[in-house]
Coordinates of C-alpha atoms in Angstrom, one line a residue:
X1 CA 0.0 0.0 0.0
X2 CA 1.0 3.3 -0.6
X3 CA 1.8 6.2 1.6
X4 CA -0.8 8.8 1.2
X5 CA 0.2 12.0 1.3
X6 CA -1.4 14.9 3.8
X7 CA -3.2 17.3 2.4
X8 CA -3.4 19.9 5.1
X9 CA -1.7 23.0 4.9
X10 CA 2.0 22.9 6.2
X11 CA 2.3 24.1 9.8
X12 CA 3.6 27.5 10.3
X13 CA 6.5 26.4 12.5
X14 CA 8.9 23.5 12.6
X15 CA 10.4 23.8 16.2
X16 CA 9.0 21.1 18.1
X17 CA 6.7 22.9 20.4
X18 CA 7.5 22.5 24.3
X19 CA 5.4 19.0 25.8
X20 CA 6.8 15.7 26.2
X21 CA 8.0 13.0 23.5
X22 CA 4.7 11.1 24.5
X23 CA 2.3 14.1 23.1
X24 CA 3.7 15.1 19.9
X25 CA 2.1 18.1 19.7
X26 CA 1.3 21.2 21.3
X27 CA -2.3 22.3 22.9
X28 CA -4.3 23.3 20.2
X29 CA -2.7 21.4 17.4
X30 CA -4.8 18.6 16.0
X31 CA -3.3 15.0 16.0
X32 CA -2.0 14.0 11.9
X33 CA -4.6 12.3 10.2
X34 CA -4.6 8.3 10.4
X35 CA -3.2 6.5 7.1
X36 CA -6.2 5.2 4.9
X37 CA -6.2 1.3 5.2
X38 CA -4.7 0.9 8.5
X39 CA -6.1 -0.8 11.7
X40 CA -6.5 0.1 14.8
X41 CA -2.8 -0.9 15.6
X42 CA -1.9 1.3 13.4
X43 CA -0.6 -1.5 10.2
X44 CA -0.9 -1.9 6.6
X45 CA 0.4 -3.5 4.2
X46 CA 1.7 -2.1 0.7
X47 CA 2.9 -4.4 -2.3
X48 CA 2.2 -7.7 0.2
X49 CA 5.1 -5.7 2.9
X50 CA 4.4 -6.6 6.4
X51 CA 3.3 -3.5 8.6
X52 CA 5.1 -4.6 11.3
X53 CA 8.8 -3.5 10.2
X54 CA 8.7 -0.5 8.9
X55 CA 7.8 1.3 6.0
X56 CA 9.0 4.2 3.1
X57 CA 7.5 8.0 3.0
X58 CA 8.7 10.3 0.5
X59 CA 11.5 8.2 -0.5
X60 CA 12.7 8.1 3.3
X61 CA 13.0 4.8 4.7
X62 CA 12.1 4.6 8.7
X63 CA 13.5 1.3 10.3
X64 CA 11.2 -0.3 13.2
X65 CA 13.7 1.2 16.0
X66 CA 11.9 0.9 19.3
X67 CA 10.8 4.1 21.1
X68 CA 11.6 4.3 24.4
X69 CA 13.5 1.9 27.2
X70 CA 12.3 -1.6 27.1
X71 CA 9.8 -2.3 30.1
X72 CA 8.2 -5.2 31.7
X73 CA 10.0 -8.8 31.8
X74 CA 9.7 -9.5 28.0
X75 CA 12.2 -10.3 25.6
X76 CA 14.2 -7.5 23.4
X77 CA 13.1 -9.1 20.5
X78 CA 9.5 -9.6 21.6
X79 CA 9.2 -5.8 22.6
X80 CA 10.6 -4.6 19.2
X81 CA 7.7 -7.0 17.2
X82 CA 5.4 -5.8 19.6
X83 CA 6.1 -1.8 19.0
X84 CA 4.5 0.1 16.4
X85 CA 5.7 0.8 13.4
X86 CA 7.8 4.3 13.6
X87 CA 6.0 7.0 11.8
X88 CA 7.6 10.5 9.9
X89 CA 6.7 13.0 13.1
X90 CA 7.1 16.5 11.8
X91 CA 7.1 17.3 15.5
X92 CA 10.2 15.5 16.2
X93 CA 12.9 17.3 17.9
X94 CA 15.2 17.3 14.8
X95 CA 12.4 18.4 12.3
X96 CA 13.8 17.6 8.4
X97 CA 13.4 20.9 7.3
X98 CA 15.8 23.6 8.6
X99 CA 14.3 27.0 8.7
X100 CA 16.5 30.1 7.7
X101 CA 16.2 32.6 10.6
X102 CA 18.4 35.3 9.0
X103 CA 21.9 36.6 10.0
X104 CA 22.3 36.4 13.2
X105 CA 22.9 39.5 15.2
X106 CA 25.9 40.7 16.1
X107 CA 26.6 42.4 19.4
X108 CA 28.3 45.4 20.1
X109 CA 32.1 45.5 19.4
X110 CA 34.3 47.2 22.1
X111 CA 36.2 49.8 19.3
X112 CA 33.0 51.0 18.5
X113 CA 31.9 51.6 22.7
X114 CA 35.4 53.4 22.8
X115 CA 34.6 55.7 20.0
X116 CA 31.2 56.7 20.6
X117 CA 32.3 57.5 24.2
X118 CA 35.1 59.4 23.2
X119 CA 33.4 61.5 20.4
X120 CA 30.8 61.7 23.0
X121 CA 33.5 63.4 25.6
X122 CA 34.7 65.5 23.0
X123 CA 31.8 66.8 21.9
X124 CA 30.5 67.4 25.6
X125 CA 34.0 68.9 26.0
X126 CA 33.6 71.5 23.4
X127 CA 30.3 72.6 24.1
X128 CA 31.1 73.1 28.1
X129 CA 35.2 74.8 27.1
X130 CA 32.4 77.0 24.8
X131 CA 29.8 77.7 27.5
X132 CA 32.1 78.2 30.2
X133 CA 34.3 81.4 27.1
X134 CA 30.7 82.8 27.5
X135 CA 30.0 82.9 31.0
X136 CA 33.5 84.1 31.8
X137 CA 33.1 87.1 29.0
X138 CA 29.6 87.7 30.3
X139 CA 30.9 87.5 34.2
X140 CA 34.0 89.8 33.1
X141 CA 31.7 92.4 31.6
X142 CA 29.5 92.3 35.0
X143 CA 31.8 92.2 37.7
X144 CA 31.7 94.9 39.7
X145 CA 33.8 95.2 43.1
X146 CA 32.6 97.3 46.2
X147 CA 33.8 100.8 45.9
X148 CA 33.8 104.1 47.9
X149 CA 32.0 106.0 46.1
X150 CA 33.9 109.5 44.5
X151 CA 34.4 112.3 47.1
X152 CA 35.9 115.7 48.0
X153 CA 39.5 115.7 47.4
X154 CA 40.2 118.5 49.6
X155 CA 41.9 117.7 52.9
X156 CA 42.2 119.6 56.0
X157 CA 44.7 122.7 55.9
X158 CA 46.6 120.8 59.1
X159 CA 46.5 117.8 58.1
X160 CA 49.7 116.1 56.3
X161 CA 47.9 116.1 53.1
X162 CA 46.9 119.7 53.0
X163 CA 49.9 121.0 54.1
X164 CA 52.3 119.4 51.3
X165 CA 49.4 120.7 48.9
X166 CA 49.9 124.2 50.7
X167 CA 54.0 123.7 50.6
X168 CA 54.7 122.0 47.2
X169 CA 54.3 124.9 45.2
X170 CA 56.9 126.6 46.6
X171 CA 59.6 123.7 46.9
X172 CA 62.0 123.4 44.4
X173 CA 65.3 120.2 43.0
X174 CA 68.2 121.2 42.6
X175 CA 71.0 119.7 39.9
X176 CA 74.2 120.6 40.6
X177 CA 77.3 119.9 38.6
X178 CA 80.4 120.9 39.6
X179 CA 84.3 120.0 39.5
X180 CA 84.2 117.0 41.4
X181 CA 80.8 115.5 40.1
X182 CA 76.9 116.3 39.8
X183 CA 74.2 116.0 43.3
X184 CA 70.9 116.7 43.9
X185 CA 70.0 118.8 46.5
X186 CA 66.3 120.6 47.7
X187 CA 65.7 124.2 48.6
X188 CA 62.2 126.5 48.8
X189 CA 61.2 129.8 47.6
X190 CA 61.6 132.8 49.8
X191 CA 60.1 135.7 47.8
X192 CA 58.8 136.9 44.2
X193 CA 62.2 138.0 43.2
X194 CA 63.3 134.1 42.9
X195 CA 65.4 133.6 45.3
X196 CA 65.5 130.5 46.9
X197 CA 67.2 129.1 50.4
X198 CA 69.0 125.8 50.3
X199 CA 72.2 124.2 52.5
X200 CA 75.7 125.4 51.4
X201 CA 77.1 121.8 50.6
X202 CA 74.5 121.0 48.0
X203 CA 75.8 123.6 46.0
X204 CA 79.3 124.1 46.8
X205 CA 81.9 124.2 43.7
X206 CA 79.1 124.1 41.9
X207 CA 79.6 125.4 37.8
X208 CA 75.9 124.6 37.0
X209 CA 72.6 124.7 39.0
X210 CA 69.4 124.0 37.6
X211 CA 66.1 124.5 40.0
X212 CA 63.0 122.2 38.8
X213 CA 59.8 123.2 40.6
X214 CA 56.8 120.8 40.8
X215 CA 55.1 121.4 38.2
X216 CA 57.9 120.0 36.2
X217 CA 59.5 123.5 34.7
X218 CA 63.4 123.6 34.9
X219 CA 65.2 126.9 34.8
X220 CA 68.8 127.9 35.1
X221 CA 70.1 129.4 38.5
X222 CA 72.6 131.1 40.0
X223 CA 74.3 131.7 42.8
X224 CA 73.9 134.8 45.5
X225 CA 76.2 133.8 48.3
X226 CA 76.5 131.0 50.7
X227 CA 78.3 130.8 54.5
X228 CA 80.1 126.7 55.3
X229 CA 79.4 128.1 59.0
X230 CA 75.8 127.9 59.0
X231 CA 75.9 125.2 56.3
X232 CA 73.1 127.7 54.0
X233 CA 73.3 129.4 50.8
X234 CA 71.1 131.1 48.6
X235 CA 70.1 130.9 45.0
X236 CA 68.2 132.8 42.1
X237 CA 66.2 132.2 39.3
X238 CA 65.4 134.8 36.9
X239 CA 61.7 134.8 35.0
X240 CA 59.7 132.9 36.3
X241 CA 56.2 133.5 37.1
X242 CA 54.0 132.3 39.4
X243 CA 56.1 132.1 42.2
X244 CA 54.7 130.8 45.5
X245 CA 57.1 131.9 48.7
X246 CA 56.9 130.0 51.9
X247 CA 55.8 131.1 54.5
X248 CA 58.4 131.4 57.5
X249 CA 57.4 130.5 60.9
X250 CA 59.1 131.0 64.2
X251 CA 61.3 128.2 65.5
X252 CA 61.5 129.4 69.0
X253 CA 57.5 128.4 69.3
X254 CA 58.6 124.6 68.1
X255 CA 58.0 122.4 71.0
X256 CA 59.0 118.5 71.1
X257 CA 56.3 116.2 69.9
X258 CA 54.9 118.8 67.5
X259 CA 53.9 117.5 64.1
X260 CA 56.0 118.3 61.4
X261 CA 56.2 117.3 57.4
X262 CA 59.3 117.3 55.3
X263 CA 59.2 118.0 52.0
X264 CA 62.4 117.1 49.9
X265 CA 64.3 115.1 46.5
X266 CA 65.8 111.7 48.9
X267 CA 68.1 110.0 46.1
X268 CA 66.4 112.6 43.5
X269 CA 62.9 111.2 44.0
X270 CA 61.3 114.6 43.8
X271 CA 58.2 116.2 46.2
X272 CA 58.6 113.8 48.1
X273 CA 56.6 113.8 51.5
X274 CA 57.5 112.4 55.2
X275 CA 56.0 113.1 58.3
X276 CA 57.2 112.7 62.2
X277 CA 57.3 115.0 65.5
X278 CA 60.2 117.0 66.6
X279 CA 61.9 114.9 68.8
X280 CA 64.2 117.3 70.2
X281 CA 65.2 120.9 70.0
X282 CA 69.0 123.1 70.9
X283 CA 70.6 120.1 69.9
X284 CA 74.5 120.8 69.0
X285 CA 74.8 119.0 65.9
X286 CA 78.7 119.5 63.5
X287 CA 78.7 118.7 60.3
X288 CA 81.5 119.0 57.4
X289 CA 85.0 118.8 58.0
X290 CA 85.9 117.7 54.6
X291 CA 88.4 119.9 54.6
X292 CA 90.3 119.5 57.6
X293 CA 91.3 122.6 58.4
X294 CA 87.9 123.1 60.2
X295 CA 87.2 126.3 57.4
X296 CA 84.2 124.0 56.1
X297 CA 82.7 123.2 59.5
X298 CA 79.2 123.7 60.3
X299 CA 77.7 124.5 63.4
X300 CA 74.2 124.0 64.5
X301 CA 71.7 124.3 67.2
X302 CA 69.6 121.8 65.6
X303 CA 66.0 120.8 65.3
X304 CA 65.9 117.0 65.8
X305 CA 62.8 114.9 64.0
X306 CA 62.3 111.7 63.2
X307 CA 60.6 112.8 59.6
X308 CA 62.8 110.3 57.5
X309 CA 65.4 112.3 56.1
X310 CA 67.7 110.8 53.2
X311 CA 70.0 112.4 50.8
X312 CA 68.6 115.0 48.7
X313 CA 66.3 116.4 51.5
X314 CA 69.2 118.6 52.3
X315 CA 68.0 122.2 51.9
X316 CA 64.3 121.2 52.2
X317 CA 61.8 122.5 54.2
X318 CA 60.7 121.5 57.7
X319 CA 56.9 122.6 58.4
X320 CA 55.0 122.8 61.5
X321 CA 50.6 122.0 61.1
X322 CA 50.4 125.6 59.5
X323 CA 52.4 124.4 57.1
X324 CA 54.7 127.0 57.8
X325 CA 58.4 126.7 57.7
X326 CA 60.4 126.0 61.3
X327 CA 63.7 124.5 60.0
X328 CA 65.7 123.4 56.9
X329 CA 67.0 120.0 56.8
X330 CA 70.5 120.0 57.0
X331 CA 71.5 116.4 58.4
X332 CA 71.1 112.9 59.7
X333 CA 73.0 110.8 61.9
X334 CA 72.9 107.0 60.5
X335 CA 75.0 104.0 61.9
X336 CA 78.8 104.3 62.9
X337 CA 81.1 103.7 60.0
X338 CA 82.6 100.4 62.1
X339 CA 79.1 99.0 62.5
X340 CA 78.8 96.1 60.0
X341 CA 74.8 96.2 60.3
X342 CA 75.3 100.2 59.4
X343 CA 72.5 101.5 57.2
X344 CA 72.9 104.4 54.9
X345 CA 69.3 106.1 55.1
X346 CA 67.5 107.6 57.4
X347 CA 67.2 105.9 60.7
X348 CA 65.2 108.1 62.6
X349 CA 67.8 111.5 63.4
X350 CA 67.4 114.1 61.0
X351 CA 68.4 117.4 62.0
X352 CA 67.2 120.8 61.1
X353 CA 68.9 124.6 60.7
X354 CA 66.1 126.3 63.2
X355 CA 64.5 129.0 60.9
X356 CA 65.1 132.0 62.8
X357 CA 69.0 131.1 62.5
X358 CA 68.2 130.7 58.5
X359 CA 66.1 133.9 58.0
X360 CA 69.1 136.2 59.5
X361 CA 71.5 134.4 57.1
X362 CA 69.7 134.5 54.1
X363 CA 69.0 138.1 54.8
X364 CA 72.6 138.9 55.2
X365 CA 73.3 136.5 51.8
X366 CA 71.0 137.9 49.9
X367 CA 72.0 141.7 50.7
X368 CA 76.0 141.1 50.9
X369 CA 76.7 137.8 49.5
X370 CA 78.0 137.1 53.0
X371 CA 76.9 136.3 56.3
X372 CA 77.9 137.4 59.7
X373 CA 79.2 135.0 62.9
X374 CA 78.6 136.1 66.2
X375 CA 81.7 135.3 68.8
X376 CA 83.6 136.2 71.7
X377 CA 86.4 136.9 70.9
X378 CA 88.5 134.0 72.3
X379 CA 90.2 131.3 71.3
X380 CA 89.4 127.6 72.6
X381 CA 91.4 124.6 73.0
X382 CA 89.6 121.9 71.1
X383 CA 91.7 119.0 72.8
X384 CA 90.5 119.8 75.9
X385 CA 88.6 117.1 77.1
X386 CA 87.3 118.0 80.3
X387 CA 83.5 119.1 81.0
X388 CA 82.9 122.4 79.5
X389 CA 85.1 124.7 76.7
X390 CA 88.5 125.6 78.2
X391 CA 89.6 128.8 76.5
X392 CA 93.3 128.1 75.0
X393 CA 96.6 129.5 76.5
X394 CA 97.3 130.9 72.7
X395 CA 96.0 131.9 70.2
X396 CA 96.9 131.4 66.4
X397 CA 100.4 131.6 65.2
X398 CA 101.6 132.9 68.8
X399 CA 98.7 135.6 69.2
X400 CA 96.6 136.3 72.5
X401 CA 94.2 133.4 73.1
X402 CA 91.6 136.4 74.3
X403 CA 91.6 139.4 71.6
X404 CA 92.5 142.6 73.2
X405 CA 89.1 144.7 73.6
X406 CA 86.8 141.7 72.4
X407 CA 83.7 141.0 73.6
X408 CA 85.9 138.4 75.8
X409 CA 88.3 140.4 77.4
X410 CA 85.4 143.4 77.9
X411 CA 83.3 140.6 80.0
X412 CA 86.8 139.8 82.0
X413 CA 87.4 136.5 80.3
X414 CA 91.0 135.1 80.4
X415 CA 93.4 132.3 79.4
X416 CA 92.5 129.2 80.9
X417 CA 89.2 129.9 81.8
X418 CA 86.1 127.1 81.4
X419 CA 82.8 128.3 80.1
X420 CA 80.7 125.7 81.7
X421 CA 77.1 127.5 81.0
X422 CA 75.7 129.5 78.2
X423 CA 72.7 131.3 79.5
X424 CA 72.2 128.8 82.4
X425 CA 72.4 125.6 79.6
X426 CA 74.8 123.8 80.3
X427 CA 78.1 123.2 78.0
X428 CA 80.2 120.0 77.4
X429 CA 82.9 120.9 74.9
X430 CA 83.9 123.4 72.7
X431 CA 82.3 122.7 69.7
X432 CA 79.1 123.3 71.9
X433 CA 80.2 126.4 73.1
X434 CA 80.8 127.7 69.5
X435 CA 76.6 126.3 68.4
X436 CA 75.2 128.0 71.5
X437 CA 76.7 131.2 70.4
X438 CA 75.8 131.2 66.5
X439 CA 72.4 130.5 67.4
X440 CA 72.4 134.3 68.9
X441 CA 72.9 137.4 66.3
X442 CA 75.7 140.0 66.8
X443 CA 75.5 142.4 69.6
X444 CA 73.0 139.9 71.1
X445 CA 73.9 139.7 75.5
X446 CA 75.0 136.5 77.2
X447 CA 75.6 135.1 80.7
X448 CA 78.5 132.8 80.6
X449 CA 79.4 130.7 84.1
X450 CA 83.1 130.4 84.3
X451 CA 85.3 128.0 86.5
X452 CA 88.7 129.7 87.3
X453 CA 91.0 127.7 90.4
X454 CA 88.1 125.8 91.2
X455 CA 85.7 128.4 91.8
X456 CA 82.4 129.9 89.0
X457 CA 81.9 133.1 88.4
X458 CA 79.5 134.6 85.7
X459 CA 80.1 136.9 83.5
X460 CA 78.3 139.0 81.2
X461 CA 78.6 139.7 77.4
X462 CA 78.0 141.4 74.2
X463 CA 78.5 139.1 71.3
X464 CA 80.8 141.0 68.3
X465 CA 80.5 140.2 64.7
X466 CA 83.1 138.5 62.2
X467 CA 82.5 137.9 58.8
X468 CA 81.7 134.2 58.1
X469 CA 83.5 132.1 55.4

């Protein structure tokens, strides 16, 4: 007998659906069709074959294999007669037909995670570096800081400010060349004429002097006389307008721990402002001695303040809270020479020519080209070093040490004699003797205390006149 063929349409799948071996098919799925000709054991015959062993289908041949493990107590060869014949199961678990599912799907490489993250980075780089140009130029163009708002720029008349706006005007630089070199040096105004007060050894041996004022306008000067005594000169500039003189105060009203302001050129740094007290006044300051023949020594009964004071203040003014002038700045004392740790600036001892000693001088300058020392008329012995000035035994090159008819000899001075006290202030040496004395003018009267064989006696005098160098 011949196979029949099924005339169903195909299934839609070949997978053998999930269930056991035993049901062949899945819920829903109607059992094949039974084989025309077949009993209810499932066997036919074809072409007198035996429907026991097995049989052919489509030109596939299926042997009678048993299905299953053998059971019971029977014989193997009992068990296989007794089995159905095997049938073509499209449900089997290896189906004939293979079904073409496509390409299968590739997952995703590691290169390609690698590259998408880093164009991902860069790209997310770019646009913050981009957003972050913006918000800085935006932030730049908002900022604003906290700030005082504008106010008046004027300044109290006594306080530092308004009194170097009040001075400046009327301070002046001075360039000086000269044989050995070129300085700088300060000075101020003293009237509309031009002339101008500064200290002798800024322009000593000078060829040149130019005087720059503060408004930056340089003009030639000359020179009207100067005294190495006093340590002050006096100077002159022709045409120039708009000259603003300062005004002179009185240096016998100056009291320690006043305020003062220096105004000066320290290492030609012009208009330049300090400010400090007057820490001391009468205070017997020498200076000079280049010399050595003492013709170039300067005596002073200084102004002491601890305004800094450095090189090219010399000549400056010294100004009190009126901003008038009390002193010119003359010196400072720095370190000893010996002292390794010596500094060269200011240190805190500047010294100033007291104004009422500098108005009489620059009077005398500016009318005579020459000023005027007050003395005694004796001569001292500068090696003495005993307390007090010990007037000398002689005089120079064999003369009197006490000049017949001086102002000495009048008061009853005599050889050997020590002036201990100048007007009840006390004296140490001679060079102190000699300050307390210029800071008087000619003709002005003294009471010197004098020890003579162990006993003082005071004296009174009349101070004479000699021209200064």
């Amino acid at each position: 007998m011949a196979d029949r063929q099924q005339t169903d349409p195909a299934p839609q799948w070949w997978s053998r659906p999930e269930g056991t071996v035993e049901d062949g098919r899945r819920e829903g799925v109607p059992a094949p069709r039974p084989e025309a000709g077949s009993g209810s054991d499932g066997s036919g015959s074809d072409g007198g074959e035996s429907g026991g062993g097995g049989g052919t289908i489509g030109g596939v041949t299926f042997g009678s294999e048993p299905v299953g493990e053998p059971s019971g107590g029977g014989e193997p060869a009992q068990q296989a007669a007794d089995a159905p014949a095997v049938r073509y199961d499209p449900w089997a678990a290896v189906p004939l037909q293979v079904v073409d599912r496509g390409r299968t799907p590739r997952g995703i490489r590691l290169w390609q995670v690698v590259a998408l993250s880093l164009g991902t980075a860069l790209l997310a780089g770019g646009i913050g570096g981009y957003a972050g140009v913006l918000a800085e130029r935006r932030s730049n163009t908002r900022l604003e800081l906290p700030q005082a708002a504008a106010a008046d720029k004027g300044r109290a008349p006594e306080s530092v400010a308004g009194i170097a706006a009040t001075a400046l005007p009327g301070v002046v630089t001075l360039h000086v060349r000269g044989a050995k070199g070129s300085g700088t040096g300060t000075g101020f105004v003293l009237d509309q004429q031009g002339h101008i007060l500064t200290n002798n050894h800024v322009v000593a041996d000078s060829k040149e002097i130019a005087v720059t004022f503060s408004t930056g306008e340089s003009v030639t000067a000359e020179l009207v006389g100067r005294d190495s005594g006093y340590d002050l000169a006096v100077v002159k500039v022709s045409g120039v307008r708009g000259l603003q003189p300062l005004s002179l105060g009185n240096s016998e009203n100056v009291k320690v721990g006043d305020p003062v302001v220096a105004i000066g050129a320290p290492f030609d740094l012009s208009n330049t402002v300090t400010a400090g007290i007057i820490s001391a006044t009468g205070r017997p300051v020498t200076a000079g001695g280049d010399k050595g023949d003492g013709s170039d020594i300067s005596y002073v009964d200084a102004l002491q303040t601890d305004a800094p004071i450095n090189p090219g203040n010399s000549g400056g003014p010294l100004l009190d809270a009126k901003a008038h002038v009390v002193g010119i700045n003359s010196a400072i004392r720095g370190a000893d020479k010996d002292d390794p740790t010596r500094q060269g600036g200011s240190i805190g001892l500047g010294f100033a020519i007291p104004i009422n000693q500098g108005k009489r001088v620059a009077e005398e300058l500016i009318r005579t080209g020459r000023a005027t020392h007050p003395v005694i008329g004796v001569t001292l012995d500068m090696d003495y070093t005993g307390d007090g000035a010990r007037v000398g035994d002689k005089g120079e090159d064999g003369k009197p040490s006490v000049v017949a008819d001086g102002p000495g000899a009048r008061a009853g001075i005599r050889a050997g004699d020590v002036i201990t006290k100048v007007d009840g202030q006390r004296v140490r040496g001679g060079d102190e003797l000699i300050i307390k004395i210029r800071a008087h003018r000619p003709g002005d009267p003294l009471t010197l205390t004098v020890l003579r064989d162990g006993r003082e006696s005071t004296l009174k005098v009349v101070l004479g006149s000699a021209n200064g160098s």
